[in-house]
Every structure is written in structure tokens, then in C-alpha cells.
Short mmCIF file of C-alpha atoms in Angstrom, two decimals:
data_model
loop_
_atom_site.label_atom_id
_atom_site.label_comp_id
_atom_site.label_asym_id
_atom_site.label_seq_id
_atom_site.Cartn_x
_atom_site.Cartn_y
_atom_site.Cartn_z
CA UNK L 1 134.31 216.63 113.00
CA UNK L 2 132.80 215.65 115.56
CA UNK L 3 131.90 211.87 115.01
CA UNK L 4 130.75 211.38 118.38
CA UNK L 5 127.83 213.71 117.54
CA UNK L 6 127.22 212.13 114.48
CA UNK L 7 127.34 208.58 115.82
CA UNK L 8 125.36 210.14 118.67
CA UNK L 9 122.68 211.15 115.71
CA UNK L 10 122.54 208.46 114.19
CA UNK L 11 122.38 206.00 116.96
CA UNK L 12 119.01 208.42 118.53
CA UNK L 13 118.08 207.84 115.11
CA UNK L 14 117.79 204.29 114.99
CA UNK L 15 119.79 204.36 111.85
CA UNK L 16 122.42 202.31 112.41
CA UNK L 17 121.66 198.35 112.27
CA UNK L 18 119.91 199.68 108.55
CA UNK L 19 123.97 200.95 108.25
CA UNK L 20 125.59 198.23 109.20
CA UNK L 21 123.62 196.11 106.92
CA UNK L 22 123.67 197.48 103.67
CA UNK L 23 126.46 199.01 101.25
CA UNK L 24 127.57 200.59 98.89
CA UNK L 25 123.55 201.00 98.14
CA UNK L 26 120.68 198.99 98.49
CA UNK L 27 119.49 195.06 98.69
CA UNK L 28 122.47 192.95 98.70
CA UNK L 29 121.26 192.13 95.16
CA UNK L 30 121.97 195.16 93.46
CA UNK L 31 125.59 195.74 94.79
CA UNK L 32 128.26 197.28 93.20
CA UNK L 33 130.90 195.16 94.50
CA UNK L 34 134.72 196.47 93.16
CA UNK L 35 136.78 193.40 92.96
CA UNK L 36 140.20 193.35 93.53
CA UNK L 37 141.63 193.71 89.68
CA UNK L 38 139.07 196.85 90.41
CA UNK L 39 141.38 198.12 93.36
CA UNK L 40 144.84 197.39 91.72
CA UNK L 41 143.41 199.27 88.59
CA UNK L 42 142.82 202.04 91.11
CA UNK L 43 146.57 201.97 93.18
CA UNK L 44 148.18 201.82 89.96
CA UNK L 45 146.53 204.97 88.30
CA UNK L 46 148.58 206.65 90.98
CA UNK L 47 144.82 205.95 93.62
CA UNK L 48 145.90 205.20 97.95
CA UNK L 49 145.84 201.95 98.42
CA UNK L 50 143.29 201.08 101.72
CA UNK L 51 145.66 201.41 104.24
CA UNK L 52 146.56 204.56 103.63
CA UNK L 53 143.32 206.42 103.75
CA UNK L 54 142.85 209.08 106.15
CA UNK L 55 139.18 208.27 108.03
CA UNK L 56 139.59 211.39 110.32
CA UNK L 57 139.80 214.03 107.68
CA UNK L 58 138.01 215.07 105.03
CA UNK L 59 141.24 216.98 103.36
CA UNK L 60 144.45 217.53 104.34
CA UNK L 61 145.29 219.64 107.14
CA UNK L 62 148.10 222.83 106.83
CA UNK L 63 150.77 223.00 108.42
CA UNK L 64 149.46 226.16 110.18
CA UNK L 65 146.63 223.19 112.05
CA UNK L 66 149.16 220.85 112.60
CA UNK L 67 151.19 223.50 114.11
CA UNK L 68 148.63 224.54 116.57
CA UNK L 69 147.31 221.63 116.83
CA UNK L 70 150.37 220.33 118.24
CA UNK L 71 151.52 223.13 120.03
CA UNK L 72 147.43 222.59 122.37
CA UNK L 73 148.34 219.11 122.51
CA UNK L 74 151.47 220.25 124.95
CA UNK L 75 149.90 222.47 126.48
CA UNK L 76 150.14 226.00 124.87
CA UNK L 77 147.28 227.51 124.88
CA UNK L 78 148.33 230.37 123.18
CA UNK L 79 149.27 229.61 119.92
CA UNK L 80 145.57 228.25 119.87
CA UNK L 81 144.07 231.51 120.83
CA UNK L 82 146.11 232.50 117.86
CA UNK L 83 145.20 230.24 115.49
CA UNK L 84 141.61 230.26 115.92
CA UNK L 85 141.37 234.55 116.06
CA UNK L 86 143.48 233.96 113.16
CA UNK L 87 140.35 233.09 110.90
CA UNK L 88 138.91 236.39 111.41
CA UNK L 89 135.36 236.52 109.88
CA UNK L 90 135.73 233.73 107.44
CA UNK L 91 132.72 231.97 109.91
CA UNK L 92 132.86 228.79 108.11
CA UNK L 93 137.08 228.85 108.69
CA UNK L 94 136.04 229.75 112.49
CA UNK L 95 133.61 226.90 113.17
CA UNK L 96 135.92 224.26 111.90
CA UNK L 97 138.95 225.85 114.38
CA UNK L 98 136.97 226.06 117.22
CA UNK L 99 135.72 222.78 116.68
CA UNK L 100 139.16 221.33 116.09
CA UNK L 101 139.66 222.89 119.50
CA UNK L 102 137.08 221.60 120.70
CA UNK L 103 138.16 217.81 120.13
CA UNK L 104 141.38 218.12 122.21
CA UNK L 105 139.55 219.61 124.88
CA UNK L 106 136.57 217.06 125.34
CA UNK L 107 140.23 214.70 126.12
CA UNK L 108 141.63 216.89 128.03
CA UNK L 109 140.95 220.54 129.45
CA UNK L 110 143.53 221.40 130.81
CA UNK L 111 145.08 224.18 128.67
CA UNK L 112 141.55 225.47 127.76
CA UNK L 113 141.31 225.81 131.88
CA UNK L 114 144.59 227.41 131.90
CA UNK L 115 143.27 230.07 128.74
CA UNK L 116 139.54 230.90 130.53
CA UNK L 117 141.47 231.47 133.83
CA UNK L 118 144.14 233.50 132.02
CA UNK L 119 141.37 235.68 130.17
CA UNK L 120 138.34 235.21 131.55
CA UNK L 121 136.20 237.19 129.14
CA UNK L 122 137.81 235.96 125.73
CA UNK L 123 134.84 235.42 123.47
CA UNK L 124 137.40 231.88 121.99
CA UNK L 125 137.69 230.11 124.78
CA UNK L 126 133.97 230.61 125.80
CA UNK L 127 133.11 228.82 121.99
CA UNK L 128 135.58 226.41 122.61
CA UNK L 129 134.51 225.21 126.36
CA UNK L 130 130.82 225.49 125.28
CA UNK L 131 131.58 222.80 121.76
CA UNK L 132 133.55 220.92 124.21
CA UNK L 133 131.28 219.97 126.42
CA UNK L 134 128.42 219.26 124.23
CA UNK L 135 131.23 216.30 123.60
CA UNK L 136 132.02 215.40 126.59
CA UNK L 137 127.69 214.79 126.71
CA UNK L 138 128.08 212.74 124.20
CA UNK L 139 131.10 210.80 125.82
CA UNK L 140 128.79 210.02 129.05
CA UNK L 141 125.86 208.70 126.80
CA UNK L 142 128.10 206.21 124.85
CA UNK L 143 127.48 204.73 121.35
CA UNK L 144 125.35 202.44 122.47
CA UNK L 145 122.28 202.09 120.91
CA UNK L 146 119.19 203.05 123.50
CA UNK L 147 117.96 200.35 125.11
CA UNK L 148 122.07 198.97 126.19
CA UNK L 149 122.57 202.57 127.22
CA UNK L 150 121.51 203.10 131.08
CA UNK L 151 119.65 205.09 132.99
CA UNK L 152 122.24 206.42 134.94
CA UNK L 153 124.30 207.38 131.65
CA UNK L 154 120.71 209.39 129.63
CA UNK L 155 120.92 210.89 132.80
CA UNK L 156 124.08 212.52 132.97
CA UNK L 157 123.92 212.94 129.13
CA UNK L 158 120.66 215.32 129.41
CA UNK L 159 121.83 217.86 132.47
CA UNK L 160 125.44 217.57 130.65
CA UNK L 161 124.10 218.97 127.49
CA UNK L 162 122.01 220.75 129.71
CA UNK L 163 124.79 222.84 131.05
CA UNK L 164 126.49 222.65 127.74
CA UNK L 165 123.49 225.35 126.54
CA UNK L 166 124.64 227.47 129.15
CA UNK L 167 127.93 227.26 128.13
CA UNK L 168 126.66 228.32 124.84
CA UNK L 169 124.75 231.18 126.01
CA UNK L 170 127.82 232.41 128.31
CA UNK L 171 130.11 232.59 124.49
CA UNK L 172 126.82 233.68 123.16
CA UNK L 173 127.32 237.21 125.68
CA UNK L 174 131.18 237.02 125.39
CA UNK L 175 131.15 237.33 121.39
CA UNK L 176 131.33 239.70 118.60
CA UNK L 177 128.26 240.53 117.21
CA UNK L 178 128.55 240.00 114.27
CA UNK L 179 129.57 236.77 115.04
CA UNK L 180 127.28 233.52 114.45
CA UNK L 181 129.74 231.05 115.49
CA UNK L 182 128.16 230.51 119.29
CA UNK L 183 124.83 230.44 118.26
CA UNK L 184 126.39 228.28 114.83
CA UNK L 185 127.57 226.18 118.11
CA UNK L 186 124.25 225.48 119.87
CA UNK L 187 122.11 224.09 116.66
CA UNK L 188 123.71 219.77 117.65
CA UNK L 189 122.05 221.28 121.44
CA UNK L 190 119.50 222.38 119.72
CA UNK L 191 118.51 219.00 118.65
CA UNK L 192 119.64 217.20 121.95
CA UNK L 193 117.16 219.28 124.00
CA UNK L 194 114.67 218.98 120.94
CA UNK L 195 113.90 222.44 120.11
CA UNK L 196 110.28 223.20 119.11
CA UNK L 197 110.82 224.56 115.01
CA UNK L 198 109.49 228.21 117.17
CA UNK L 199 112.05 228.54 119.10
CA UNK L 200 115.07 226.64 116.41
CA UNK L 201 113.63 229.29 113.98
CA UNK L 202 114.64 231.79 116.78
CA UNK L 203 118.05 230.21 116.78
CA UNK L 204 118.02 230.34 113.14
CA UNK L 205 117.23 234.33 113.15
CA UNK L 206 120.21 235.10 115.01
CA UNK L 207 122.28 233.14 112.68
CA UNK L 208 121.39 234.27 109.04
CA UNK L 209 121.52 238.36 110.85
CA UNK L 210 125.28 237.58 111.34
CA UNK L 211 126.08 235.66 108.14
CA UNK L 212 122.89 234.36 105.98
CA UNK L 213 125.36 232.19 103.68
CA UNK L 214 127.90 229.77 105.92
CA UNK L 215 127.51 226.28 105.28
CA UNK L 216 128.57 224.85 107.87
CA UNK L 217 124.97 226.82 109.36
CA UNK L 218 123.03 225.17 107.06
CA UNK L 219 123.90 222.32 107.20
CA UNK L 220 124.12 222.08 110.52
CA UNK L 221 120.17 223.12 110.23
CA UNK L 222 119.50 220.32 107.43
CA UNK L 223 119.75 218.29 110.00
CA UNK L 224 117.62 219.58 112.60
CA UNK L 225 114.87 219.30 109.19
CA UNK L 226 115.51 215.60 108.48
CA UNK L 227 113.05 213.29 110.28
CA UNK L 228 115.31 211.11 111.73
CA UNK L 229 115.65 215.16 114.52
CA UNK L 230 112.91 217.26 114.14
CA UNK L 231 111.81 218.05 110.86
CA UNK L 232 110.77 215.78 107.86
CA UNK L 233 111.98 214.31 104.52
CA UNK L 234 109.57 217.57 102.73
CA UNK L 235 110.62 220.45 105.84
CA UNK L 236 114.80 218.86 105.14
CA UNK L 237 113.82 218.88 101.55
CA UNK L 238 112.44 222.62 101.23
CA UNK L 239 114.89 223.57 103.60
CA UNK L 240 118.37 222.09 100.90
CA UNK L 241 115.94 224.33 97.75
CA UNK L 242 115.75 227.24 99.81
CA UNK L 243 119.61 227.15 100.88
CA UNK L 244 121.28 226.74 97.29
CA UNK L 245 118.68 228.82 96.08
CA UNK L 246 120.55 231.62 97.57
CA UNK L 247 123.67 231.31 97.26
CA UNK L 248 125.66 232.32 94.10
CA UNK L 249 128.09 230.76 91.56
CA UNK L 250 130.84 229.34 94.43
CA UNK L 251 129.72 230.26 97.64
CA UNK L 252 128.32 226.38 97.50
CA UNK L 253 125.10 226.20 99.04
CA UNK L 254 124.04 224.17 96.40
CA UNK L 255 125.30 221.27 98.22
CA UNK L 256 122.79 221.17 100.92
CA UNK L 257 120.14 219.43 98.25
CA UNK L 258 122.64 215.71 97.75
CA UNK L 259 122.33 216.30 101.95
CA UNK L 260 118.50 216.35 101.55
CA UNK L 261 118.68 212.94 99.53
CA UNK L 262 122.05 211.12 100.88
CA UNK L 263 119.63 211.71 103.90
CA UNK L 264 116.38 210.06 102.41
CA UNK L 265 117.75 207.89 100.60
CA UNK L 266 119.27 206.41 103.74
CA UNK L 267 116.87 206.42 105.97
CA UNK L 268 114.27 203.88 103.26
CA UNK L 269 115.41 200.31 103.16
CA UNK L 270 113.72 199.08 100.21
CA UNK L 271 115.02 202.59 97.73
CA UNK L 272 117.52 201.26 95.36
CA UNK L 273 120.75 204.36 94.81
CA UNK L 274 121.23 203.21 91.59
CA UNK L 275 117.59 203.51 90.74
CA UNK L 276 116.50 206.50 93.17
CA UNK L 277 120.10 208.98 91.92
CA UNK L 278 119.12 208.75 88.38
CA UNK L 279 116.16 210.52 89.22
CA UNK L 280 115.95 214.26 86.75
CA UNK L 281 116.30 216.23 89.61
CA UNK L 282 118.97 214.78 91.27
CA UNK L 283 121.01 215.12 88.35
CA UNK L 284 120.09 218.31 88.17
CA UNK L 285 121.23 218.60 92.14
CA UNK L 286 124.21 216.76 90.75
CA UNK L 287 124.91 219.31 88.18
CA UNK L 288 124.30 222.19 90.31
CA UNK L 289 126.58 221.29 92.67
CA UNK L 290 129.85 220.40 89.70
CA UNK L 291 128.91 224.12 88.59
CA UNK L 292 129.15 225.57 92.45
CA UNK L 293 133.07 223.97 92.48
CA UNK L 294 134.00 225.09 89.27
CA UNK L 295 133.38 228.84 90.38
CA UNK L 296 134.39 228.23 93.83
CA UNK L 297 138.03 229.14 94.49
CA UNK L 298 140.65 225.88 94.62
CA UNK L 299 141.76 226.91 98.05
CA UNK L 300 138.54 226.61 99.33
CA UNK L 301 138.66 223.80 101.77
CA UNK L 302 135.23 223.30 101.35
CA UNK L 303 135.92 222.82 98.53
CA UNK L 304 136.80 218.98 99.48
CA UNK L 305 133.51 218.48 101.40
CA UNK L 306 131.11 219.08 97.99
CA UNK L 307 133.35 216.94 96.08
CA UNK L 308 133.52 214.28 98.25
CA UNK L 309 129.13 213.85 98.10
CA UNK L 310 129.53 214.14 94.68
CA UNK L 311 132.01 211.12 94.02
CA UNK L 312 128.78 209.31 95.38
CA UNK L 313 126.56 211.27 93.33
CA UNK L 314 128.51 210.15 90.10
CA UNK L 315 129.40 207.04 91.39
CA UNK L 316 125.93 205.98 91.06
CA UNK L 317 124.34 207.84 87.91
CA UNK L 318 126.68 205.88 86.47
CA UNK L 319 128.94 208.83 85.47
CA UNK L 320 132.47 206.78 86.08
CA UNK L 321 134.36 209.40 84.37
CA UNK L 322 132.92 212.41 86.43
CA UNK L 323 133.29 210.94 89.82
CA UNK L 324 137.34 209.47 89.11
CA UNK L 325 137.98 213.27 88.73
CA UNK L 326 136.01 214.16 92.16
CA UNK L 327 137.59 211.00 93.41
CA UNK L 328 141.60 212.37 92.26
CA UNK L 329 141.20 215.30 93.68
CA UNK L 330 139.49 213.64 97.46
CA UNK L 331 142.07 210.94 97.68
CA UNK L 332 143.46 210.21 100.75
CA UNK L 333 141.08 211.74 103.19
CA UNK L 334 137.57 210.53 102.81
CA UNK L 335 136.50 211.36 106.81
CA UNK L 336 133.41 213.45 105.57
CA UNK L 337 129.89 212.65 103.95
CA UNK L 338 128.96 210.10 102.73
CA UNK L 339 131.41 207.65 103.49
CA UNK L 340 131.24 208.44 107.45
CA UNK L 341 127.53 207.68 107.06
CA UNK L 342 129.10 204.19 107.28
CA UNK L 343 130.23 201.52 109.83
CA UNK L 344 132.72 201.14 107.44
CA UNK L 345 133.40 203.95 105.94
CA UNK L 346 137.55 202.29 104.55
CA UNK L 347 135.45 200.23 102.45
CA UNK L 348 132.30 202.51 101.42
CA UNK L 349 134.82 205.21 99.63
CA UNK L 350 136.91 201.77 98.05
CA UNK L 351 133.72 200.27 96.82
CA UNK L 352 132.36 203.62 95.01
CA UNK L 353 136.70 204.62 94.18
CA UNK L 354 137.56 201.38 93.28
CA UNK L 355 134.51 200.83 90.45
CA UNK L 356 134.53 203.85 89.40
CA UNK L 357 137.92 203.99 88.39
CA UNK L 358 137.74 200.49 86.85
CA UNK L 359 134.94 201.54 84.44
CA UNK L 360 136.13 205.06 83.78
CA UNK L 361 139.20 203.21 81.92
CA UNK L 362 137.38 200.69 80.11
CA UNK L 363 135.38 203.77 78.75
CA UNK L 364 137.50 205.27 77.54
#
């Protein structure tokens, strides 16, 4: 989700070229290539072959999701409105649905324009419009590095991002006072426009006073505090630790340190992941995330986000049977971090999965 924004993050941070050159992890001499035999072993045990992996979604869409999004593509904005509003006050689910609709609107907004004309004060329509405007801005900027992006593209990008900020503020005015989603949608704008720490703190305060434990809000804030945007490794890790400490078992905020450690690893080209991920604090964070998943509602679709990261960490920690459990739970759907942080998400996923499966089999 929001893949173009993620790509933009990598481009602006100067990380894309590094990611193209890197694994799986580390320098060429430290790579762990999965062999053809590893791949055959994985498929024989019921794992999906590479050609059947879904790189757009991190977990399966529910039938109701598919039906609503198909209806929207056909121009039925009422179906999209009802689907988004059915999320109620599950804010993680509401922002997911708003963003799914925004992605469609960024491609073709005729149905959204009809919705806004019919219900000009509809807070959901305003939120979808605001988020779609961010995606349109990134589309205009393009996906090339800064030196291959024209000044006109940059000018139009900043003009559109500024307009999206106005759309965010409109969505915030129209929203239910309890709804943090329109403020969460402003987080990528804060990064693009370079909000100061003080100004971002004001935005964050608006989010947490409505709900202090929305996972999507915390993962968005972590991006702001990363060195590649407006913070540092130390600030990102400190924020992640605070978020995790505030979570109760099953609330899945233990994901935050895993993201922070990944961000550090991806930014340090000379670091050896097979050593780094075995640091005691990262092993402890991995165990905490395992406990968080065990306590969570199995039907909570956010669990898949944590499982993807657990599979990655457990792979590098040589905990292959445990890694295979996570790969088994998410297999088939790989549109998620850490796989999407690679120029070839499918290759990264297959390498780690197949290697883990083969080693888990030989360890029995």
C-alpha cells in the first residue's frame, strides 16, 4: 500500500541505489543464496512458487474488500463509502480502507468527484480526496532519483503537496472529533514539506489525544523520526522503544523496534546482517514481537505485518524452524516490509523463505 510513496521515501533518502545493490543482506561474500534445491523443497512442502506471489498485498483481501473495490472501479462510490465507514472506530482498519480508495482515486477520480458533489460535507470523501492528492503529487514527481527529475517536476510536486496539505486540513475540519485518521494522513505531508520537530509534535499530539495506540500512526511517525527524513537513528529507536513499551500484549506495538532496527540496517551498507540481527537487543525485540503476535486476535489483519518482519529477523538469527512458521502464515502475499524495501521484493522474499525452509528441514 502506498508503494509509490515508499519508493519516493527511498529515492529522496538516497537509499534506492544501495538497495538495488544489496541482497538479501550484506556484501556479496556474506550473501545467503537460496539454491534451486531450496526452492523445490519449499514448493514441495506447500509454499507458493515465485510466480504466484502477490507483491501488491501483504495479506489476502477479504471478499468484502474485493467487492467494494471492484464496485468503486465501476463507478459505484456509494459502495466505497459504505465499506470505508463500516470500519467504524477501528482506526487502523479505517485508514487502510481510506488509502485503498485513495489509490483508486489517484488513477481515476470520476467516482470520487461524484461522491464529493453528492455529499460535500462527507468526512470520508474528504479523507480519500486528501490522501489521493498526495499520491497524485508523487505521480507527478516520478520515480527517478533527484538528478534525473526536472525542476518543473519538483515545482509541480511541491505545489501539489502544498495543495494536499490544504485538503488534509479540510478533512480534519469535517471529521468526527474522535477520528485520528485525517491527522495520520498528514504524516507523509509532514515529511515531504519538512515539518520541524515542534510542528510535527503538534500533529502527533492531535493523533494521540484521539487514540494513542493506532499502529499505523506509530509506524508513520517512526518514518518521520528516521535519519532519512527529519530525525536520526537514535531518535527513531527511542521512539520505537517508547511505542513498544506503551503497548499491551496483542496490541502489536512491538513491531516498532523491528522497523527501527531494519531502517538502521538498510542505511549502513557495510553492516553484516548475519551479525547485526543477532545482537541481544534485537533478539529480545524479536521475542517480544513473537509474544505480541501470540496474544493478538488471529483475525487481526495487522498481525501479518508483524509476521513478515518476524520472518526476516528469525531468518538472520538462524532460527529457521521459527522463521518457517512465520513464512507459512504469510506465504503468497509479500507486499509488505521488509520485502518491499528491495528493488526486487520477490527475489528477497524467496531467498529468505527458501533458505529457511531447507535449513529447517535438515535440522529435524
